[in-house]
mmCIF file of C-alpha atoms and ligand atoms in Angstrom:
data_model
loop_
_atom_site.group_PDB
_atom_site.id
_atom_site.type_symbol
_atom_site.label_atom_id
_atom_site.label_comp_id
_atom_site.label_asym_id
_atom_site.label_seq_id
_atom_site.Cartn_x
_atom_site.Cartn_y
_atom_site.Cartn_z
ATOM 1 C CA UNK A 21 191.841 117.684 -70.670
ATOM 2 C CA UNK A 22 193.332 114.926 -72.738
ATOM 3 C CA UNK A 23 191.742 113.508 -75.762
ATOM 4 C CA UNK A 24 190.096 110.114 -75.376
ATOM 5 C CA UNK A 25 191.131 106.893 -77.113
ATOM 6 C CA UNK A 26 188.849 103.853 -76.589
ATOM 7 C CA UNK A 27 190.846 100.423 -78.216
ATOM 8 C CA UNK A 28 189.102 97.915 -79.269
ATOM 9 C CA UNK A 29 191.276 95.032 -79.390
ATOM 10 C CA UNK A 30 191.250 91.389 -80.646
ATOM 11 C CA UNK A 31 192.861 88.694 -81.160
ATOM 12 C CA UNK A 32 195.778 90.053 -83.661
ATOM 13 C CA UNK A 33 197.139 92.067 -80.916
ATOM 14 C CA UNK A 34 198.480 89.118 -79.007
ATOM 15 C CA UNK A 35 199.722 87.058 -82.378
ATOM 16 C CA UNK A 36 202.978 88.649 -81.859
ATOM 17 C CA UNK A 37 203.227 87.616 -78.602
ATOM 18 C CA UNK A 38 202.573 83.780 -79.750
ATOM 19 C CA UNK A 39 199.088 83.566 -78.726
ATOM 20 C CA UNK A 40 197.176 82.326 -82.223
ATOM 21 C CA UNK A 41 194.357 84.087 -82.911
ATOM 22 C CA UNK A 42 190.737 82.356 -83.857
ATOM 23 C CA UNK A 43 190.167 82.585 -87.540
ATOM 24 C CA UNK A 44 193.568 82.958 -89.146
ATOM 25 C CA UNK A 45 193.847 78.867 -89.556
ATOM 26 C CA UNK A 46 191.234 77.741 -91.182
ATOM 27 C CA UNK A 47 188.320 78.391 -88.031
ATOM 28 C CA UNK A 48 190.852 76.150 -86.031
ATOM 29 C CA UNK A 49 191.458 77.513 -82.515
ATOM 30 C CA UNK A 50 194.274 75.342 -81.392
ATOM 31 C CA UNK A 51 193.635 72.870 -83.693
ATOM 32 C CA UNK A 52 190.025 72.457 -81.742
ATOM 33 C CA UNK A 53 186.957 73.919 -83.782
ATOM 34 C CA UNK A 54 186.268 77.169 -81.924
ATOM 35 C CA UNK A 55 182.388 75.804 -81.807
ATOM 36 C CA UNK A 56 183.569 72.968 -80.100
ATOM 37 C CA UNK A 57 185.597 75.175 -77.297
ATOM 38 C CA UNK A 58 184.172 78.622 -77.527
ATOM 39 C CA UNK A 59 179.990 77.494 -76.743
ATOM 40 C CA UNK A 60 178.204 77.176 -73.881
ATOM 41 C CA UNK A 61 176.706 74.148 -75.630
ATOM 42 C CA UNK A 62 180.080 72.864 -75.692
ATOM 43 C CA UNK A 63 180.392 73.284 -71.688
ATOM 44 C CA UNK A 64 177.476 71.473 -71.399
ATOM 45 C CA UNK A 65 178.680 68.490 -73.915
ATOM 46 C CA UNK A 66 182.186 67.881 -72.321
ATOM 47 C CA UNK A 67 182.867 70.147 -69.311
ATOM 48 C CA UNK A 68 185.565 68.045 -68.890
ATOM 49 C CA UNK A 69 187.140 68.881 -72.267
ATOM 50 C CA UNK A 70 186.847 72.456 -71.580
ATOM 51 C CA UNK A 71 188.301 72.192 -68.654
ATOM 52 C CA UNK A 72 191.625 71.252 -70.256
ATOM 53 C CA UNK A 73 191.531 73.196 -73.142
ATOM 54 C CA UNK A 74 191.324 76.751 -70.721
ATOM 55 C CA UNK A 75 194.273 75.142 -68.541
ATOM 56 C CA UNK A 76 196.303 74.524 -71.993
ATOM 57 C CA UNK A 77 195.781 78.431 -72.921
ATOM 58 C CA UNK A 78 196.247 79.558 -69.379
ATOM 59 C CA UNK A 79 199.721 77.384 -69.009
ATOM 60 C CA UNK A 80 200.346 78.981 -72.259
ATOM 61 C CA UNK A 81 199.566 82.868 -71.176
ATOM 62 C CA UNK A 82 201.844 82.688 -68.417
ATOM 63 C CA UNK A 83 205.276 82.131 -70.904
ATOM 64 C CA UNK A 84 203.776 84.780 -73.177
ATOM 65 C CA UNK A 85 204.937 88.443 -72.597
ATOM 66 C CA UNK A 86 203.415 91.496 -73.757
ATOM 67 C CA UNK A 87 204.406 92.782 -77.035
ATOM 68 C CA UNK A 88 205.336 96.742 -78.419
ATOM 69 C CA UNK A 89 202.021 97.092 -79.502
ATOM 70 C CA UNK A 90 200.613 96.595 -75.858
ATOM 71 C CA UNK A 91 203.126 98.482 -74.436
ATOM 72 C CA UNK A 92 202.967 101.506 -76.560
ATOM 73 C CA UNK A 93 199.004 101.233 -76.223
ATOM 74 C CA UNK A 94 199.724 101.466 -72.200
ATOM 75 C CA UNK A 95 202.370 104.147 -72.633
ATOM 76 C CA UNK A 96 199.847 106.256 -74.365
ATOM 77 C CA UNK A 97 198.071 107.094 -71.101
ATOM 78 C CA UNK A 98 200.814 110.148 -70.775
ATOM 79 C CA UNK A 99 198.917 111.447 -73.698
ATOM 80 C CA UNK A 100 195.426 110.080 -74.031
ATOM 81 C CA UNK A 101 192.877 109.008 -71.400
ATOM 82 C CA UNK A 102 192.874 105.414 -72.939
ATOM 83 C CA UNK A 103 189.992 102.709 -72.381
ATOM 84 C CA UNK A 104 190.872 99.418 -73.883
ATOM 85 C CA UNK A 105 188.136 97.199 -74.816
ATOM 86 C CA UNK A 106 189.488 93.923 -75.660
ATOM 87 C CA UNK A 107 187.542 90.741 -76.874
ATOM 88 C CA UNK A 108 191.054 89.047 -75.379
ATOM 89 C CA UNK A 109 190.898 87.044 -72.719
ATOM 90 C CA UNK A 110 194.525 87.079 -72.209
ATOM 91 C CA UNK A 111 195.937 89.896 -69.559
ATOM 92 C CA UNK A 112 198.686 90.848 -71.564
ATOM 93 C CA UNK A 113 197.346 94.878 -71.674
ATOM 94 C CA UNK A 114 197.004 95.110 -68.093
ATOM 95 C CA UNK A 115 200.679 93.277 -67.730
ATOM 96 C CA UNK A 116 201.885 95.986 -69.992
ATOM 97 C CA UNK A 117 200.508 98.857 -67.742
ATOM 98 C CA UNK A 118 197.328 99.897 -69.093
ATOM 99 C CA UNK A 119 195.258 100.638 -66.429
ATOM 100 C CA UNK A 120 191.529 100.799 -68.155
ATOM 101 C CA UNK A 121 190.845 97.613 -69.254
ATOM 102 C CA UNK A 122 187.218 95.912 -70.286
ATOM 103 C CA UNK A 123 187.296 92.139 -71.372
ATOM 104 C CA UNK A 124 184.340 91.866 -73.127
ATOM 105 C CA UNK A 125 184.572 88.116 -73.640
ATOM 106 C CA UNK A 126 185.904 87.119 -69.626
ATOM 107 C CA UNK A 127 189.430 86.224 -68.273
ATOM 108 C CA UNK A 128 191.293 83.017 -68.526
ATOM 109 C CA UNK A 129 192.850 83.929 -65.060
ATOM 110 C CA UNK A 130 189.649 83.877 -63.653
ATOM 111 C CA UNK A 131 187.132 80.922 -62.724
ATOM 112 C CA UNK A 132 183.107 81.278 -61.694
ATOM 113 C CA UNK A 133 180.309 79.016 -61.138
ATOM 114 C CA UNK A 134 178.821 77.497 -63.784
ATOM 115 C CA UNK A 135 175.142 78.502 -62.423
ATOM 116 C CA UNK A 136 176.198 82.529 -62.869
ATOM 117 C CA UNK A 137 178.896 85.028 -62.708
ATOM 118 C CA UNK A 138 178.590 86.922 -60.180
ATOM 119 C CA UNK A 139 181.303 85.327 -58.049
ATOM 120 C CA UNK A 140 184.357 85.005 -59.893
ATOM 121 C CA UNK A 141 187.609 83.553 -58.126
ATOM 122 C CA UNK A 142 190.923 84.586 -59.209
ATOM 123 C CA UNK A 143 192.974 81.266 -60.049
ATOM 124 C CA UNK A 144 196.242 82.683 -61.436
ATOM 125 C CA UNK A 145 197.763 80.340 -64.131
ATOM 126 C CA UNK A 146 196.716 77.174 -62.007
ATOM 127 C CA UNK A 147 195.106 74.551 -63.917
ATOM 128 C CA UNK A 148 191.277 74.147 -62.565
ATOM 129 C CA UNK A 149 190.011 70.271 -61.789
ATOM 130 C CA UNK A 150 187.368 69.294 -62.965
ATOM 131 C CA UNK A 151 184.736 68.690 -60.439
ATOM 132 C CA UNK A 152 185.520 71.431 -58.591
ATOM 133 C CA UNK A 153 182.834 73.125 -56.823
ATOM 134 C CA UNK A 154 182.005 76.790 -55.984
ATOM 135 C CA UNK A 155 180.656 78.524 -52.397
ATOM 136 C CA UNK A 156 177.267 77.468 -54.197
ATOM 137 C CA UNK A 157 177.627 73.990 -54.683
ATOM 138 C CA UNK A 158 178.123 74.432 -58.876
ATOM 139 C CA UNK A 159 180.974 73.096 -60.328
ATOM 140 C CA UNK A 160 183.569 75.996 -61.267
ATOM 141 C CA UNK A 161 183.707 77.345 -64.674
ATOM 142 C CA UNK A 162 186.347 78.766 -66.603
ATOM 143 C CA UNK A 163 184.968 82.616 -66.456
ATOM 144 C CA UNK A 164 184.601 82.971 -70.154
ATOM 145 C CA UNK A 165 181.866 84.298 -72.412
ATOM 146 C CA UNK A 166 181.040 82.225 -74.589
ATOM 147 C CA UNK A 167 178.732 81.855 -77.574
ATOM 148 C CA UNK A 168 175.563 81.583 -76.519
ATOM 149 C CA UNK A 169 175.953 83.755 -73.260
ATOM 150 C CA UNK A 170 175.434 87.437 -72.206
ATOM 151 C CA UNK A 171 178.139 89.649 -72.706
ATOM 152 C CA UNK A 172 178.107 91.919 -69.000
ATOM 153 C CA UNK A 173 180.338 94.009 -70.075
ATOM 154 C CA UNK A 174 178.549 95.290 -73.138
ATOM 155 C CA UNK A 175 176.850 98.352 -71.792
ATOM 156 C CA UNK A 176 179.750 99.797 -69.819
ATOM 157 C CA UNK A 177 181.776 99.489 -73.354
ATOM 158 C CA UNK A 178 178.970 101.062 -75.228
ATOM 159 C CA UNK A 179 179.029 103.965 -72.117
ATOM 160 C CA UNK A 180 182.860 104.757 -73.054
ATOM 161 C CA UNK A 181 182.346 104.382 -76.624
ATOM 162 C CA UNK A 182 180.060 107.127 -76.697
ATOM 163 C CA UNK A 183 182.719 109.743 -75.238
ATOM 164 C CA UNK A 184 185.547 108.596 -77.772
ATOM 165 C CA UNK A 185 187.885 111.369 -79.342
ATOM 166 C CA UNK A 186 189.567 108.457 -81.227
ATOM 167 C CA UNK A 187 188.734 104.470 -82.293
ATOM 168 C CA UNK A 188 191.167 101.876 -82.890
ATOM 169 C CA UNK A 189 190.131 98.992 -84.053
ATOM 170 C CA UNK A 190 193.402 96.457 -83.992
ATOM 171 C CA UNK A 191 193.786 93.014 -84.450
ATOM 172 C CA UNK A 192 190.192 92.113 -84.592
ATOM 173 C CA UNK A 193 188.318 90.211 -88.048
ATOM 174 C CA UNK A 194 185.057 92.148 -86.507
ATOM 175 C CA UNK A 195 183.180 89.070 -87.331
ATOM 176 C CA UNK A 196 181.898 88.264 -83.625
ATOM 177 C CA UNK A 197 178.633 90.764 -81.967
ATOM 178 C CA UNK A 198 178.105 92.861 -80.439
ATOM 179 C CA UNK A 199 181.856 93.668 -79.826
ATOM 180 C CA UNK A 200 182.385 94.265 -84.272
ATOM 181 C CA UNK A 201 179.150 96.738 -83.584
ATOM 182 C CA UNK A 202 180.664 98.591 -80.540
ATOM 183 C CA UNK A 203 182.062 101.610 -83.038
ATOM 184 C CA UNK A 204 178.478 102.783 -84.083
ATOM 185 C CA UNK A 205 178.247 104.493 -80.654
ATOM 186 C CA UNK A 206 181.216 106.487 -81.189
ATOM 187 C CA UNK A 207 180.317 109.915 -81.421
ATOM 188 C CA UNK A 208 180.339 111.962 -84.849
ATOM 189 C CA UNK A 209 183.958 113.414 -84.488
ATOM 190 C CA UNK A 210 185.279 110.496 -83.432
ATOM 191 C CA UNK A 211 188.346 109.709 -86.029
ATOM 192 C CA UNK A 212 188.485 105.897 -86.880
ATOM 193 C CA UNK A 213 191.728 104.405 -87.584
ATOM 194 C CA UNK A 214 192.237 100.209 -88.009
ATOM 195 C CA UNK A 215 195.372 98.761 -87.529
ATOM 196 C CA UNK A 216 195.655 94.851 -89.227
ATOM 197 C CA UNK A 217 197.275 93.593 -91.742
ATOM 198 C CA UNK A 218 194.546 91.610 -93.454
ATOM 199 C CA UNK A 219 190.715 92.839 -94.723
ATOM 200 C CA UNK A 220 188.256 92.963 -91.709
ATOM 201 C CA UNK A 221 184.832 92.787 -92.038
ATOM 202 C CA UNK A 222 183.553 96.275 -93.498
ATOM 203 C CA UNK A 223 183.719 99.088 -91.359
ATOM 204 C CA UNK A 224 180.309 101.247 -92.315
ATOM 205 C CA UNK A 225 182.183 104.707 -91.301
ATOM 206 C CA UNK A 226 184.940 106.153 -93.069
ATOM 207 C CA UNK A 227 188.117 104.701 -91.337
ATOM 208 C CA UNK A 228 191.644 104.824 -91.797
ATOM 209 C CA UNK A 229 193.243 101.197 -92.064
ATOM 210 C CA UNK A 230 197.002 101.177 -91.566
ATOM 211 C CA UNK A 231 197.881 97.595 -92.608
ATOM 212 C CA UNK A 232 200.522 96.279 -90.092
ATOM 213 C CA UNK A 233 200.967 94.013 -88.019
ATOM 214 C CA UNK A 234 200.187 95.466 -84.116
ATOM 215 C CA UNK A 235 203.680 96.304 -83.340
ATOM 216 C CA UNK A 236 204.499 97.982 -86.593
ATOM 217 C CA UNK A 237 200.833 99.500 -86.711
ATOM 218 C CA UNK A 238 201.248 101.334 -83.343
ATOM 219 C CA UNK A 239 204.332 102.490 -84.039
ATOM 220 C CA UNK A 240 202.796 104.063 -87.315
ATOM 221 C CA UNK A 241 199.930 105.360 -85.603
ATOM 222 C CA UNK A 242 201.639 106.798 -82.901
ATOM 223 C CA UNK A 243 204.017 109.014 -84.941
ATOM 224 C CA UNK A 244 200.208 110.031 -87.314
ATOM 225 C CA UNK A 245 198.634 110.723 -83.969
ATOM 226 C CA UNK A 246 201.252 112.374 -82.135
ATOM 227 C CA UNK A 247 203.088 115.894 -82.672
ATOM 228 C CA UNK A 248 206.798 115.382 -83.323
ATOM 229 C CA UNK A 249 209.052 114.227 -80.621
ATOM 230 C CA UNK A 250 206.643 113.272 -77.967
HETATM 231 N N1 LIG B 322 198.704 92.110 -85.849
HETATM 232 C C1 LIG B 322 197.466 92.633 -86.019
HETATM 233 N N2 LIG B 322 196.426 91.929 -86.485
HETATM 234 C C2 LIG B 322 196.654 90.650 -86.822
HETATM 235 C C3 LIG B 322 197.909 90.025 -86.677
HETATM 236 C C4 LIG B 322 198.968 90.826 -86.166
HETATM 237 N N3 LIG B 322 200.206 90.349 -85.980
HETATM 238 N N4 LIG B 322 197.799 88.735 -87.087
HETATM 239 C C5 LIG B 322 196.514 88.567 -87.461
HETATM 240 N N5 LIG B 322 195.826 89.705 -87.308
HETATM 241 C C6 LIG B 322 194.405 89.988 -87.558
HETATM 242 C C7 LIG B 322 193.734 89.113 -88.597
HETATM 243 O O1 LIG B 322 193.949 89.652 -89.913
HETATM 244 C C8 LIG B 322 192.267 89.187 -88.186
HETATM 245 O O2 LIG B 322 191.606 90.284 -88.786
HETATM 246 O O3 LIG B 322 193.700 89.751 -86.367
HETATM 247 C C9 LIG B 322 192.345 89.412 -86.667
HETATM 248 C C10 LIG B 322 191.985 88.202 -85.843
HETATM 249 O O4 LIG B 322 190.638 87.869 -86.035
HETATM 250 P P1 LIG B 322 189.947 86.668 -85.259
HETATM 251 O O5 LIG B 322 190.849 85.499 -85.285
HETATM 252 O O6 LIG B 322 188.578 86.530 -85.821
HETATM 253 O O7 LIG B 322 189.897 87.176 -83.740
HETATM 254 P P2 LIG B 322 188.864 88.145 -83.017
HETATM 255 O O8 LIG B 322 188.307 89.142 -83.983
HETATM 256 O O9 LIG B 322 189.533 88.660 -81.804
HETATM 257 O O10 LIG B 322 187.729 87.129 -82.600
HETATM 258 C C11 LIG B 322 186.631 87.625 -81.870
HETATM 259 O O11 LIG B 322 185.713 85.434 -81.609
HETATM 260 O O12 LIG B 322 186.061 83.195 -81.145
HETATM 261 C C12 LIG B 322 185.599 84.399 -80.639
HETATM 262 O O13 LIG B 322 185.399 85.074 -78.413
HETATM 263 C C13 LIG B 322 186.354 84.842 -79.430
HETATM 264 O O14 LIG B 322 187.097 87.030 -78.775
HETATM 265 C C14 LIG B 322 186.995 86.131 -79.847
HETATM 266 C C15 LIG B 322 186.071 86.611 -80.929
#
């Protein structure tokens, strides 16, 4: 049986691939204070705001294109049964192949009713109006989570967390819960391993930090991980 390797991903992942992540200029997302665009307070203040600000970063996702480090992470399922738990909303893993994929923090491809999420549309790249409506009469939502709000997704992560051979932690400042607290469910022999080039928050488990950027990183980690040749 192969080995498991749970991901969990942030932001850093996709830098490479010119999306910019959230706290690397100066808690500007943007150049729009990620309070401002990242709340549900903030849907409620200016829905109409929000509503552009998701179509600028979906516009944007469609010219970006996976980078090495998402492709290596999907070409690891030869070797690995590989769960990626991203805080991303981007789809740039599943565009690079990988095939288990949890978005913790919702899809930008994807739109829901602002009254709950239990329908979700997919929209594509489109650009939403605002105004529209939903099959329940709510105006449409970009299907984010964000702060403030439930994560769904958290107890299916915890669930794969707790059968991890191996952790990495890439790309991610491990500032935002629950996602930064996901890796205390691993199990005892889990190995850690961190791939970013900066200082995270602390890790409270020993951990192996290979500081790279995501492309470089996996690359590194691979050839660690990996007998020779493969
Ligand atoms: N490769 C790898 N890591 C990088 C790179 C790179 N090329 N460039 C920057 N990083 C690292 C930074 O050093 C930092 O540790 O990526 C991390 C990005 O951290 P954040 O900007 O805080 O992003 P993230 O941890 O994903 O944010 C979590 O916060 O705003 C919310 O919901 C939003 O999902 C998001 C959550």
């Amino acid at each position: 049986m192969k080995a498991k390797l749970v991901v969990l991903s942030g932001a850093g992942i996709s830098a490479e691939s010119g999306i910019r992540t959230f706290r690397d200029s100066d808690g500007l997302w943007e150049n729009y204070r990620v309070e401002d665009v990242a709340s549900i307070d903030g849907w409620y203040r200016d829905p109409e705001m929000m509503t552009r600000f998701y179509n600028e970063r979906r516009a944007q996702l469609e010219h970006c294109q996976p980078n090495a480090a998402h492709v290596i992470l999907a070409d690891l399922e030869v070797f690995f049964n590989v769960v990626i738990i991203t805080q991303n909303v981007d789809n740039l893993h599943e565009r690079a192949g990988s095939k288990q994929v949890i978005h913790l923090h919702g899809e930008l491809t994807k739109a829901c009713s602002e009254h709950g999420k239990k329908q979700v549309h997919d929209i594509g790249y489109r650009a939403m109006k605002y105004g529209e409506r939903g099959a329940d009469g709510a105006l449409l939502r970009p299907f984010i989570v964000w702060f403030g709000e439930d994560v769904p997704m958290l107890a299916v992560a915890i669930e794969e967390m707790q059968t991890a051979d191996h952790v990495l932690i890439i790309g991610t400042s491990l500032n935002v819960y629950p996602a930064a607290s996901l890796y205390h469910y691993a199990p005892k022999h889990a190995q850690l391993w961190m791939i970013d080039p900066n200082d995270t928050q602390p890790v409270q488990r020993p951990i192996t930090h290979i500081r790279a950027k995501a492309t470089e990183g996996m690359k590194q980690w691979k050839n660690l991980v990996l007998p020779d040749n493969l």
